Short mmCIF file of C-alpha atoms and ligand atoms in Angstrom, two decimals:
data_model
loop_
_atom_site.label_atom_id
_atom_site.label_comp_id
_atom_site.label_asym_id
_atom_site.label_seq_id
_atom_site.Cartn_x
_atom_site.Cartn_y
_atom_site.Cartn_z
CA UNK A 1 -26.60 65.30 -7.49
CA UNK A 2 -26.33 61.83 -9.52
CA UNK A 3 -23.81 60.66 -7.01
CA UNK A 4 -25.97 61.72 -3.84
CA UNK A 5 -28.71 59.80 -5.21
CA UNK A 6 -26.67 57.11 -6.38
CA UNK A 7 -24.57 56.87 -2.89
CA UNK A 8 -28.88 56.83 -1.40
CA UNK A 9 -29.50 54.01 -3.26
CA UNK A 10 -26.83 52.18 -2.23
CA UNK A 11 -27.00 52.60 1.46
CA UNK A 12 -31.07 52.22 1.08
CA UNK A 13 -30.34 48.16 -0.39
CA UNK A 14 -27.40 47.35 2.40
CA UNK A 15 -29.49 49.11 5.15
CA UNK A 16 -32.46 46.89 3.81
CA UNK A 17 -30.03 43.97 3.26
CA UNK A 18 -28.47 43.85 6.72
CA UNK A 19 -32.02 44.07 8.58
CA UNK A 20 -33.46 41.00 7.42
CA UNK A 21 -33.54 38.38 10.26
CA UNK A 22 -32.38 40.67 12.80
CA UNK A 23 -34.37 41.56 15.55
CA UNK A 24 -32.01 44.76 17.46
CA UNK A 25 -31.63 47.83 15.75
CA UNK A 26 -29.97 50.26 17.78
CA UNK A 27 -28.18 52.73 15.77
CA UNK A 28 -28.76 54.97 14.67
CA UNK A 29 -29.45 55.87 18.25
CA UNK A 30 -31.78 59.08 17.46
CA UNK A 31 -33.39 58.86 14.85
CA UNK A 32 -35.58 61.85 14.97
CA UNK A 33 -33.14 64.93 14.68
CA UNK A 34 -29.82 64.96 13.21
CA UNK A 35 -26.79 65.48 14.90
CA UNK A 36 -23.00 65.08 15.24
CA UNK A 37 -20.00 65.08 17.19
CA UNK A 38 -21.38 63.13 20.40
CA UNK A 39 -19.73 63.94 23.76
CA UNK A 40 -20.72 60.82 26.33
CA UNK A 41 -20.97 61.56 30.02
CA UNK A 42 -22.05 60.42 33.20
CA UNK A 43 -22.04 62.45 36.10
CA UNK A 44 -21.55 62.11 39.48
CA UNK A 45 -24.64 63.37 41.28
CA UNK A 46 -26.59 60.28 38.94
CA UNK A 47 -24.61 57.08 37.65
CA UNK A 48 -27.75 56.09 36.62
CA UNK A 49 -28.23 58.69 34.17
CA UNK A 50 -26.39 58.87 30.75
CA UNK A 51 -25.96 62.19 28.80
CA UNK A 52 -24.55 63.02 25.55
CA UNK A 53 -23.89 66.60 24.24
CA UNK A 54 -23.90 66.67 20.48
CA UNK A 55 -24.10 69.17 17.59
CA UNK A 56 -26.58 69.64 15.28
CA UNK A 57 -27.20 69.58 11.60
CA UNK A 58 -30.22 71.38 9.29
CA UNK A 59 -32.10 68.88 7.69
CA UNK A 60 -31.16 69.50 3.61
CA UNK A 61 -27.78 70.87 4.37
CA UNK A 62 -25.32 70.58 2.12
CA UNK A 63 -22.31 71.93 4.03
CA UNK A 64 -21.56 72.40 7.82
CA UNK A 65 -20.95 75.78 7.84
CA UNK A 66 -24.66 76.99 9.05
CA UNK A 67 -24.68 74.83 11.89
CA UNK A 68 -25.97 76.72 14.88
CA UNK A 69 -26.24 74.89 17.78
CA UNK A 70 -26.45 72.29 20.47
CA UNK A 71 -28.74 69.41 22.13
CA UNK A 72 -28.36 67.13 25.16
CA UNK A 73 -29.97 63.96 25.81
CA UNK A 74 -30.17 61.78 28.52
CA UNK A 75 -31.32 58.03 29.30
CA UNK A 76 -31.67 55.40 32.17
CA UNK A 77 -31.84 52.64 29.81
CA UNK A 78 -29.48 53.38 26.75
CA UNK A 79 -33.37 52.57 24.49
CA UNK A 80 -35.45 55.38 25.87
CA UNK A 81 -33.91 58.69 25.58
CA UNK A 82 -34.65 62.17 26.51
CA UNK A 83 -33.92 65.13 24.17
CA UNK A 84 -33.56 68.28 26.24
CA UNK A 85 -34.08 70.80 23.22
CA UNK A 86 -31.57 73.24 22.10
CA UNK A 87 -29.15 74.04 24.72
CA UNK A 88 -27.04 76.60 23.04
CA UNK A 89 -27.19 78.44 19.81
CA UNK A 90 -24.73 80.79 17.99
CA UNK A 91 -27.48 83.89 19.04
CA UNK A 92 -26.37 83.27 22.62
CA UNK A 93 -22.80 83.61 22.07
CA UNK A 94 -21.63 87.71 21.57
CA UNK A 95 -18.44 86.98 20.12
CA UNK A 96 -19.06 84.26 17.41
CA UNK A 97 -20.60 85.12 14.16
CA UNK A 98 -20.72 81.03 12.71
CA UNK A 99 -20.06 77.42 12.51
CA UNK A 100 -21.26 76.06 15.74
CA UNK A 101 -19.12 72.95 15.59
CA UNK A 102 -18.24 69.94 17.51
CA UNK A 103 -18.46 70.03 21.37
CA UNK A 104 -17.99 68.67 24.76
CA UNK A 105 -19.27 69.27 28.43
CA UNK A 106 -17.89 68.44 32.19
CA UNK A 107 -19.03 68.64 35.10
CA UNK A 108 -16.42 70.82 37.38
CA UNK A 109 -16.49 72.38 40.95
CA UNK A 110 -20.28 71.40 41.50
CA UNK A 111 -21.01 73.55 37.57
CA UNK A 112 -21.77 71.99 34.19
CA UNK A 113 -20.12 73.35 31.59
CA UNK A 114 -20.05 73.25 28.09
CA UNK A 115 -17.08 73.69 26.14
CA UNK A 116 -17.76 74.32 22.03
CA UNK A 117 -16.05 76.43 19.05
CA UNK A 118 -17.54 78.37 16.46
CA UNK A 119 -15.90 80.95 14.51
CA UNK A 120 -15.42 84.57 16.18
CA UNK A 121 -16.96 87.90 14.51
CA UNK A 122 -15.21 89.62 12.15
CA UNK A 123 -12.18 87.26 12.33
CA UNK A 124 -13.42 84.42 10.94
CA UNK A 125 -11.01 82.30 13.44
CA UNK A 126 -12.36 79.66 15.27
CA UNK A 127 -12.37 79.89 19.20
CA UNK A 128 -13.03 77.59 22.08
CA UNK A 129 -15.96 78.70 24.19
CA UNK A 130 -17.05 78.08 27.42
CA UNK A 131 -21.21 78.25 28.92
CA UNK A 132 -22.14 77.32 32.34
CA UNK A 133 -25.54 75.76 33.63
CA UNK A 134 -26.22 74.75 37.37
CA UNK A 135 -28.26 71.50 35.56
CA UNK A 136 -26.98 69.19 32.86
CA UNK A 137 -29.69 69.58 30.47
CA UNK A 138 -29.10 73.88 30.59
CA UNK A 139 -29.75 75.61 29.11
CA UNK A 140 -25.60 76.69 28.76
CA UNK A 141 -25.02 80.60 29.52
CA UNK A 142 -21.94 81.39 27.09
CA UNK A 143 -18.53 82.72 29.49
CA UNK A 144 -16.18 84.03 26.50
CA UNK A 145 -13.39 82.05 24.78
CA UNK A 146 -10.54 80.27 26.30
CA UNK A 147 -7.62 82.78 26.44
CA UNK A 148 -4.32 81.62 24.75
CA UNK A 149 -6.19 78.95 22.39
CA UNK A 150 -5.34 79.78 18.54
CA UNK A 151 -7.73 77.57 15.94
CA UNK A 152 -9.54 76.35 18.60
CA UNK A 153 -11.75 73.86 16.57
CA UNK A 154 -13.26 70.40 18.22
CA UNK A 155 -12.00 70.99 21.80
CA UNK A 156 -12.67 68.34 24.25
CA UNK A 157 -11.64 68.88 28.22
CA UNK A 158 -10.56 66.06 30.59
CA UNK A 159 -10.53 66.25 34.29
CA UNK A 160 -8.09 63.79 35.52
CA UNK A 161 -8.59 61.89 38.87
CA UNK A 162 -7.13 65.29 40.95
CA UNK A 163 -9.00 67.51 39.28
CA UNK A 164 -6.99 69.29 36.89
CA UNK A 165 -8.65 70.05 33.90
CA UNK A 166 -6.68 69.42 30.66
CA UNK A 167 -8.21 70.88 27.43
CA UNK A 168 -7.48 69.09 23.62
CA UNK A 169 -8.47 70.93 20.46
CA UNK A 170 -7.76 70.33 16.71
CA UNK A 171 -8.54 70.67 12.80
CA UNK A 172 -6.84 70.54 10.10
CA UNK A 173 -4.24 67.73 10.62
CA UNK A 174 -3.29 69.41 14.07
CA UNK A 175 -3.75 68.59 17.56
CA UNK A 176 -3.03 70.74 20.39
CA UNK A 177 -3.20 70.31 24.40
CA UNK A 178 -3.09 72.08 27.71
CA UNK A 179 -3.47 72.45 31.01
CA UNK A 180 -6.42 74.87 31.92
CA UNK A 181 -6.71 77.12 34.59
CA UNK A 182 -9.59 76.54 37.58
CA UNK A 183 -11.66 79.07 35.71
CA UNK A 184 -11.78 76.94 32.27
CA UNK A 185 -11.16 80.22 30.56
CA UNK A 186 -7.42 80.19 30.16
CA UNK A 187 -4.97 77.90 29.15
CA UNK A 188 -1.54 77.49 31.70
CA UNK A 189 0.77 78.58 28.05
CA UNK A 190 3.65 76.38 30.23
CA UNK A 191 1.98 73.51 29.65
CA UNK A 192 1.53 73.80 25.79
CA UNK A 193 2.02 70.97 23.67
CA UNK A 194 1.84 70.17 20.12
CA UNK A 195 0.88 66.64 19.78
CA UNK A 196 0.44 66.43 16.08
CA UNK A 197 3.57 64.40 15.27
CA UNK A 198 2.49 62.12 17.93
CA UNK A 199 -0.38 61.21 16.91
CA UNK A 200 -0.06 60.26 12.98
CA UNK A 201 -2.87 60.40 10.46
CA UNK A 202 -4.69 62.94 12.94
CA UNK A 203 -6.84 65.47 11.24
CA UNK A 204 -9.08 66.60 13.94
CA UNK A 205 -12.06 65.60 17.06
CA UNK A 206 -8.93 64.63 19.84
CA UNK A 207 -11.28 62.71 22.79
CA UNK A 208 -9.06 61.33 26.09
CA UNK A 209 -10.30 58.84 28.07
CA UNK A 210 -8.35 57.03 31.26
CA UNK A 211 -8.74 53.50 31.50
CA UNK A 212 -6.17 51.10 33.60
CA UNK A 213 -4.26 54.13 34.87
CA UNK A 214 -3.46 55.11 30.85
CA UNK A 215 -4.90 57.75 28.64
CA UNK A 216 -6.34 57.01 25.96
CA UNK A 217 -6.61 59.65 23.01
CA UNK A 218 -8.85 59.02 20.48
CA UNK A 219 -9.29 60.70 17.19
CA UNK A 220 -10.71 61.09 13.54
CA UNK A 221 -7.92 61.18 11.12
CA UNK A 222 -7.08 60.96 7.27
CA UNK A 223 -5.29 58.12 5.69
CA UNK A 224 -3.21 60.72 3.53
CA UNK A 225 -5.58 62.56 1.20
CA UNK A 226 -7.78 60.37 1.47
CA UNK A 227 -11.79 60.80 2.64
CA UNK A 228 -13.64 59.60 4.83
CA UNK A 229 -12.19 59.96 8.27
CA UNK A 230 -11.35 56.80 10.26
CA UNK A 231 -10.66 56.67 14.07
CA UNK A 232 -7.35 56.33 15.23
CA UNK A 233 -6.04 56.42 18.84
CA UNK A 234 -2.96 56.27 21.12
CA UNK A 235 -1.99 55.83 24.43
CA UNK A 236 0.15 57.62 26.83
CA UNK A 237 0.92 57.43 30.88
CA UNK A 238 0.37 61.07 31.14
CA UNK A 239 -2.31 63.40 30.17
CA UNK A 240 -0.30 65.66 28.22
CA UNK A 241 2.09 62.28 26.68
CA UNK A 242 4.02 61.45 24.96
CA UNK A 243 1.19 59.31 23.33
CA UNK A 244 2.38 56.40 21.37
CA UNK A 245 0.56 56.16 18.15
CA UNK A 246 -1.66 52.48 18.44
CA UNK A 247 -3.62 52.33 15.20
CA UNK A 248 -7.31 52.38 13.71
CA UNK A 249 -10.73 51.29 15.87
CA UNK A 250 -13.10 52.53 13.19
CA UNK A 251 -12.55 52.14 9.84
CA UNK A 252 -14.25 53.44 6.83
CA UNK A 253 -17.55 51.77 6.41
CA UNK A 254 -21.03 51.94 4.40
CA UNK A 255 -23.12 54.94 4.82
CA UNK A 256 -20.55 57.13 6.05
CA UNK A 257 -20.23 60.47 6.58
CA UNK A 258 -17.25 62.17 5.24
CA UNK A 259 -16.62 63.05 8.81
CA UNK A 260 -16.37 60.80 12.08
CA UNK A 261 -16.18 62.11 15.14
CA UNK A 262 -16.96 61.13 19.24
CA UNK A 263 -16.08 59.99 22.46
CA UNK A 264 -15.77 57.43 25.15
CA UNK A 265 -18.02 56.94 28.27
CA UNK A 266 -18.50 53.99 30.92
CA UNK A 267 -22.06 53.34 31.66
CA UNK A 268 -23.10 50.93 33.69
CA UNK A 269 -19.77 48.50 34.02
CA UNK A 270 -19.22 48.93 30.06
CA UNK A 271 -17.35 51.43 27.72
CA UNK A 272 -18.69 52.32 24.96
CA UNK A 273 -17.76 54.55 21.95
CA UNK A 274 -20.37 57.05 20.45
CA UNK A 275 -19.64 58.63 16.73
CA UNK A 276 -21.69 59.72 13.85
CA UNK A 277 -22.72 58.07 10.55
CA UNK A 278 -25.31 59.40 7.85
CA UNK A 279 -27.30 56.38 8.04
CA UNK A 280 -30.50 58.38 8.83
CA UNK A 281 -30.06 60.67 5.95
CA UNK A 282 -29.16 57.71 3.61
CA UNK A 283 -25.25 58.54 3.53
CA UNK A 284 -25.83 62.35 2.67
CA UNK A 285 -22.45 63.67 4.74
CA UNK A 286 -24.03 67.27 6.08
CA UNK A 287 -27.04 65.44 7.50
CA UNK A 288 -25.60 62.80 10.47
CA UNK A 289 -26.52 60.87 13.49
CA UNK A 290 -25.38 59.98 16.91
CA UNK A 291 -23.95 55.89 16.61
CA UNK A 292 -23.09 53.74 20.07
CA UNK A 293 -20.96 50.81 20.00
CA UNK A 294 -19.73 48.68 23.11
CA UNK A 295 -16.03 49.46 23.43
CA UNK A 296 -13.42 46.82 24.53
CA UNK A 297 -9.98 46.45 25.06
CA UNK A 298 -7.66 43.63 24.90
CA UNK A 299 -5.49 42.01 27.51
CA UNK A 300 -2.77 44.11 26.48
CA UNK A 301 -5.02 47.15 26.65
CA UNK A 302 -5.42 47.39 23.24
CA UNK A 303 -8.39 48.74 21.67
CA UNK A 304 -10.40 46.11 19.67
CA UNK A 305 -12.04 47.53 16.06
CA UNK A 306 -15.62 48.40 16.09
CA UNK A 307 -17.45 47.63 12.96
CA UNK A 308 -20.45 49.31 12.91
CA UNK A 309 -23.94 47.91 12.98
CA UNK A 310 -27.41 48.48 12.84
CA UNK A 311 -27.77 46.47 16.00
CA UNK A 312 -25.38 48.51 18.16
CA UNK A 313 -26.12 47.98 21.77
CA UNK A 314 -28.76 45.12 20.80
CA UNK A 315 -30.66 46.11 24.07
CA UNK A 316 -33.95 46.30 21.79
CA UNK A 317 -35.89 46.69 18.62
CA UNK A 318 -35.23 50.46 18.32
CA UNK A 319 -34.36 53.47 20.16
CA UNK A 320 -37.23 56.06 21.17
CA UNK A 321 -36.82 59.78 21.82
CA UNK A 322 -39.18 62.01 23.95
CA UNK A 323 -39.07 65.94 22.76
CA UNK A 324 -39.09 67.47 26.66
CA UNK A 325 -39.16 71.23 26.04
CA UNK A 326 -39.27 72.93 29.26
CA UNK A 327 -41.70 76.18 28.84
CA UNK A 328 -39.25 78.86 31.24
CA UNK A 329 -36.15 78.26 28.85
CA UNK A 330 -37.06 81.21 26.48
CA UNK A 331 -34.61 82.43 24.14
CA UNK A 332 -31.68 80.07 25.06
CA UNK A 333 -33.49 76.96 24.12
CA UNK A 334 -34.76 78.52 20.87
CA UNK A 335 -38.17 79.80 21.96
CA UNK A 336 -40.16 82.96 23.26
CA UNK A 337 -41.58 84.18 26.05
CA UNK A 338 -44.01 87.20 25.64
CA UNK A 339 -45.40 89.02 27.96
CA UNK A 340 -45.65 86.12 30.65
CA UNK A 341 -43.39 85.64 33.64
CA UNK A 342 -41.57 83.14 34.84
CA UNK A 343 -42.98 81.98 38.23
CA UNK A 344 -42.56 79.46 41.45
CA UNK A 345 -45.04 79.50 43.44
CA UNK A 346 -46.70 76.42 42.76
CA UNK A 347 -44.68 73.79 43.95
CA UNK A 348 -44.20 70.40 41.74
CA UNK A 349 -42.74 72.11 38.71
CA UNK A 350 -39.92 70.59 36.62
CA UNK A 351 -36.60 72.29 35.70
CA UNK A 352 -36.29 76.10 37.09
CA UNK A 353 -39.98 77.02 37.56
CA UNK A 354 -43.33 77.60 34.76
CA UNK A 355 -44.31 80.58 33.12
CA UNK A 356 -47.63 82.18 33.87
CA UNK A 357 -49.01 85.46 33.44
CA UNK A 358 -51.08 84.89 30.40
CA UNK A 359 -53.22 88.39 30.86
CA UNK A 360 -53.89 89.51 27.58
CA UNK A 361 -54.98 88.14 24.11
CA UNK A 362 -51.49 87.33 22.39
CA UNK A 363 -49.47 86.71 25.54
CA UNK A 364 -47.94 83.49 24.81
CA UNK A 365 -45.18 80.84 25.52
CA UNK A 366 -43.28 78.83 22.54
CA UNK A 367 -40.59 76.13 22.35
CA UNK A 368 -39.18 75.16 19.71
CA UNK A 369 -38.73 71.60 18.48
CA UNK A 370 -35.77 70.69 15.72
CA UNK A 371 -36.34 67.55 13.87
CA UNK A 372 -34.97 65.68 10.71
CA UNK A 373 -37.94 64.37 8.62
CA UNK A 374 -41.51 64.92 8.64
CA UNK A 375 -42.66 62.54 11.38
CA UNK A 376 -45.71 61.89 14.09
CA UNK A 377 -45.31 62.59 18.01
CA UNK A 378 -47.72 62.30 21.01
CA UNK A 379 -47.75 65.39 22.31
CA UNK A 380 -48.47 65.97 26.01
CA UNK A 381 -48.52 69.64 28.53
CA UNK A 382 -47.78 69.32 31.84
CA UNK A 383 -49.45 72.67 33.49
CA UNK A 384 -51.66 73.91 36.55
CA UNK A 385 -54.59 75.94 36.94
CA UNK A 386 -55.64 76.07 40.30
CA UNK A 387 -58.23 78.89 40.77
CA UNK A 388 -60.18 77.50 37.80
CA UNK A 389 -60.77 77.03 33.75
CA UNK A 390 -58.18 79.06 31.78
CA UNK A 391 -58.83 79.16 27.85
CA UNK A 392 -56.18 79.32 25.28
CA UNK A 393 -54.95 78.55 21.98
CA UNK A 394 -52.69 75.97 20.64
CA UNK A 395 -50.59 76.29 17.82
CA UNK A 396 -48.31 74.05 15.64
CA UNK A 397 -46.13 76.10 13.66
CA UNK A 398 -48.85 79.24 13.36
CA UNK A 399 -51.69 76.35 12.16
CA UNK A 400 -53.99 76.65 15.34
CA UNK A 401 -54.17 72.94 16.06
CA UNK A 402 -56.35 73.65 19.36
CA UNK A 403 -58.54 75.87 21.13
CA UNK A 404 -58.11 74.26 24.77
CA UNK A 405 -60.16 75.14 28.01
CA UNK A 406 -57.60 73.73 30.38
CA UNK A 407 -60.01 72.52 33.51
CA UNK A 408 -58.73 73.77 36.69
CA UNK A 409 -55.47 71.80 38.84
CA UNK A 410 -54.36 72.84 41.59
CA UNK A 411 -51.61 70.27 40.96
CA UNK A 412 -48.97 69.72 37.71
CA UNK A 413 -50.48 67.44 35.48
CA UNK A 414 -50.32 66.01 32.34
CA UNK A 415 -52.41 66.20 29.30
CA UNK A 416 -52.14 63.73 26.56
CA UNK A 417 -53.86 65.72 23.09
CA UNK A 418 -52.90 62.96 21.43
CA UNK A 419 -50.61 62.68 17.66
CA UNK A 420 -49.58 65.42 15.67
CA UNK A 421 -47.28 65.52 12.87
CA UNK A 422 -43.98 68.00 13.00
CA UNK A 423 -42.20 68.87 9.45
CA UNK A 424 -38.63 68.81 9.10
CA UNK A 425 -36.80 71.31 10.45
CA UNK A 426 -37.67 73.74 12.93
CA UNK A 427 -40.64 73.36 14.36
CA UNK A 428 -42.98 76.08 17.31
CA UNK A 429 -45.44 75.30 19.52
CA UNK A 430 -47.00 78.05 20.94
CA UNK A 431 -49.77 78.53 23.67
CA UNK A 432 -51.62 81.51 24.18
CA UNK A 433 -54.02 83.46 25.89
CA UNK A 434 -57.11 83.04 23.27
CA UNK A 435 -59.00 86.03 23.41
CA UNK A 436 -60.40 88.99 26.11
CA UNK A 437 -62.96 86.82 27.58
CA UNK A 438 -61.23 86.51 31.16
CA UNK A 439 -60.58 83.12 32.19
CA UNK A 440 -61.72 81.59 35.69
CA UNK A 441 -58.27 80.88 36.50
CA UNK A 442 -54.35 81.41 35.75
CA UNK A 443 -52.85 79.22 33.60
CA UNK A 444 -49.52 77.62 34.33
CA UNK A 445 -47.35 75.91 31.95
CA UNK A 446 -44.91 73.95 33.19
CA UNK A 447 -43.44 71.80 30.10
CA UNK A 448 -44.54 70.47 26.95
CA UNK A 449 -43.51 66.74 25.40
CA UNK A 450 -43.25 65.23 22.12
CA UNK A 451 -42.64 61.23 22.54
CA UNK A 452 -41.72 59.65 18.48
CA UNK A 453 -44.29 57.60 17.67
CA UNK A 454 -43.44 54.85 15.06
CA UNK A 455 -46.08 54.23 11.66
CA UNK A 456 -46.45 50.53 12.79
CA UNK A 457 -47.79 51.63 15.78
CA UNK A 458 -50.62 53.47 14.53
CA UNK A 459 -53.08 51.34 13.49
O1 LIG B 501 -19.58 68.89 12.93
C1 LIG B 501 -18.73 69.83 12.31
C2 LIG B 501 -17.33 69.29 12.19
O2 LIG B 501 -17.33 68.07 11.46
C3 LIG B 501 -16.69 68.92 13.51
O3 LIG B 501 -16.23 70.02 14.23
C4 LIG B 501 -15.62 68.01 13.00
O4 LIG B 501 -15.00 67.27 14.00
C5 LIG B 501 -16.40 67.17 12.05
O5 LIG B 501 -17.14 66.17 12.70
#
């Protein structure tokens, strides 16, 4: 406990110390929820867009064996982000009883999938599962495991330019890779290979990336015995190598987490490298955050080291996140939907529809927003009630924070009620049908949003 405060303390004064004069502060990139393992991608129906698929960790954790599940966020900007909500959770997956670890998604044959491990029930062994969403954000409807993956911990998949998908998986100073079959859920055994000696200090996370015709393996790895991980990669002219060991990118560096772990994306014209830290947390290792870096290479297509900094992509003062918790999602995405339907008849709705149907007292909606630390939002409901008034209730975590007529829409729109304040953790908001009294008119809910909100900006 001493040495968690002390290791606080420390990262507190060089957090403090490295801020003064400068104006960018970039990473950590959200600083609202915490979470790990980043998986960068842009697809192909938007090159505008930027996602990244990451883990997620408890806020006052102190291991990372009950994490349970998965967010996605997007942005057009790389400074205003999206966060999509839980996308998967360990409840949602039959076979797996724990430790919903690190991740990674593709998009493949017109699907997005997501590709994850957590530990299978009654085993105890971890396995490489597969979900599949028809929209990037999902939520991710869990497949099964891969067949023929043993200790399938921290897989990542690459599709190479003719559209074979190759999957990479490792833990515990091992790294394994494969060709997959067109279903994802099998591995061709054929193509096997142990890469391990290939790839020396490895100890887990393997990421491949093709730039220049090469692949580019990237991966966290242990300088024998010896804690935290640092980032290592090497480079081969085939997907499945031989890779030629090339050396360290990130090293060790203030603030920490025992762990590093992430991937490689180009956005926009420029690579860039997205790992974790426990900057947000104040170095506590269980509690992490999503880091970007530019990545560059040199003329001999070499990678050049990233040290982190609190400026990062120095695009602007700071990152902000917007909660966007689409009401239909239900159970995958971590809330309930009682007694109301989901419905699309009014047309103008985000994601897969709204949910309606609010008859009787107690019929409600909730979504469920995760965050790290006690902390303001605006929050805003986009809904429609076109024959007239509908009256409900608003709660924040079963405190009613409104009673709410909404006034009658025939169209989707937005209300703003203003700032509340979420605690750390898991956090409901529910709407409901307030009483018997019958309401002039159906309400509609399409989505609710929670945009951060900084202190300095509220006075
Ligand atoms: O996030 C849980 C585990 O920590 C990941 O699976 C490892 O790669 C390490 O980051």
């Amino acid at each position: 406990m001493m040495n968690q405060e002390f290791r606080k303390l420390k990262y507190i004064l060089i957090l403090y110390i490295s801020f003064i004069g400068q104006g960018f502060a970039q990473n950590p990139v959200f600083t609202h929820v915490f979470t790990a393992d980043p998986s960068p991608h842009v697809w192909p129906d938007n090159p505008d867009k930027l996602w990244v698929y990451t883990s997620h960790d408890e806020p006052g954790s102190n291991n990372h064996y009950g994490m349970t599940g998965y967010h996605a966020f997007s942005t057009t900007d790389m400074v205003n982000w999206t966060d999509h909500g839980r996308i998967l959770h360990l409840e949602n997956v039959d076979w797996a009883e724990s430790h919903a670890w690190a991740m990674d998604a593709t998009y493949y044959r017109e699907k997005y999938y997501v590709i994850y491990c957590m530990k299978e029930a009654g085993i105890g062994l971890f396995r490489t599962g597969v979900a599949v969403s028809d929209v990037p954000q999902g939520p991710f409807k869990d497949l099964g495991y891969v067949k023929g993956v043993e200790f399938g911990q921290d897989p990542a998949i690459f599709i190479d330019d003719d559209g074979t998908p190759y999957l990479y998986w490792g833990h515990d100073r091992k790294c394994f890779a494969a060709e997959l079959n067109e279903d994802l859920m099998s591995i061709k055994p054929e193509t096997y290979v142990d890469l391990t000696k290939q790839l020396t200090h490895v100890f887990e996370g393997p990421w491949v990336h093709k730039k220049d015709g090469k692949y580019y393996l990237t991966y966290p790895g242990l300088t024998p015995r010896r804690w935290p991980e640092k980032m290592f990669y090497a480079v081969a002219d085939n997907p499945l190598g031989p890779y030629e060991f090339k050396g360290n990118f990130i090293d060790d560096f203030e603030g920490q987490s025992g762990t590093n772990h992430g991937g490689v994306v180009t956005y926009k014209g420029k690579d860039m490298m997205f790992y974790h830290s426990a900057w947000l947390s104040g170095g506590l290792s269980e509690t992490r955050n999503v880091m970007a870096d530019y990545l560059q290479n040199d003329k001999n297509g070499d990678i050049i080291p990233i040290v982190p900094s609190k400026e990062g992509l120095g695009l602007a003062k700071r990152t902000r996140t917007t909660l966007h918790l689409e009401a239909e999602n239900g159970f995958a995405a971590g809330g309930e939907l009682y007694n109301v339907i989901v419905d699309t008849w009014i047309k103008g709705y985000s994601g897969k529809g709204y949910v309606t149907n609010f008859d009787n007292p107690f019929d409600h909606v909730y979504m469920l927003a995760q965050v790290a630390k006690k902390s303001k939002y605006r929050f805003k409901v986009r809904y429609a009630s076109p024959d007239g008034e509908s009256n409900h209730d608003i709660l924040i975590n079963s405190h009613k924070y409104k009673e709410f007529v909404f006034p009658q829409s025939k169209e989707f729109t937005v209300i703003d009620f203003g700032i509340v304040e979420l605690k750390a953790g898991d956090n409901l908001v529910r709407i409901f049908k307030r009483d018997w009294k019958p309401s002039k008119g159906q309400l509609a809910i399409d989505y609710i949003e929670l945009e951060q909100v900084f202190e300095d900006e509220l006075n």
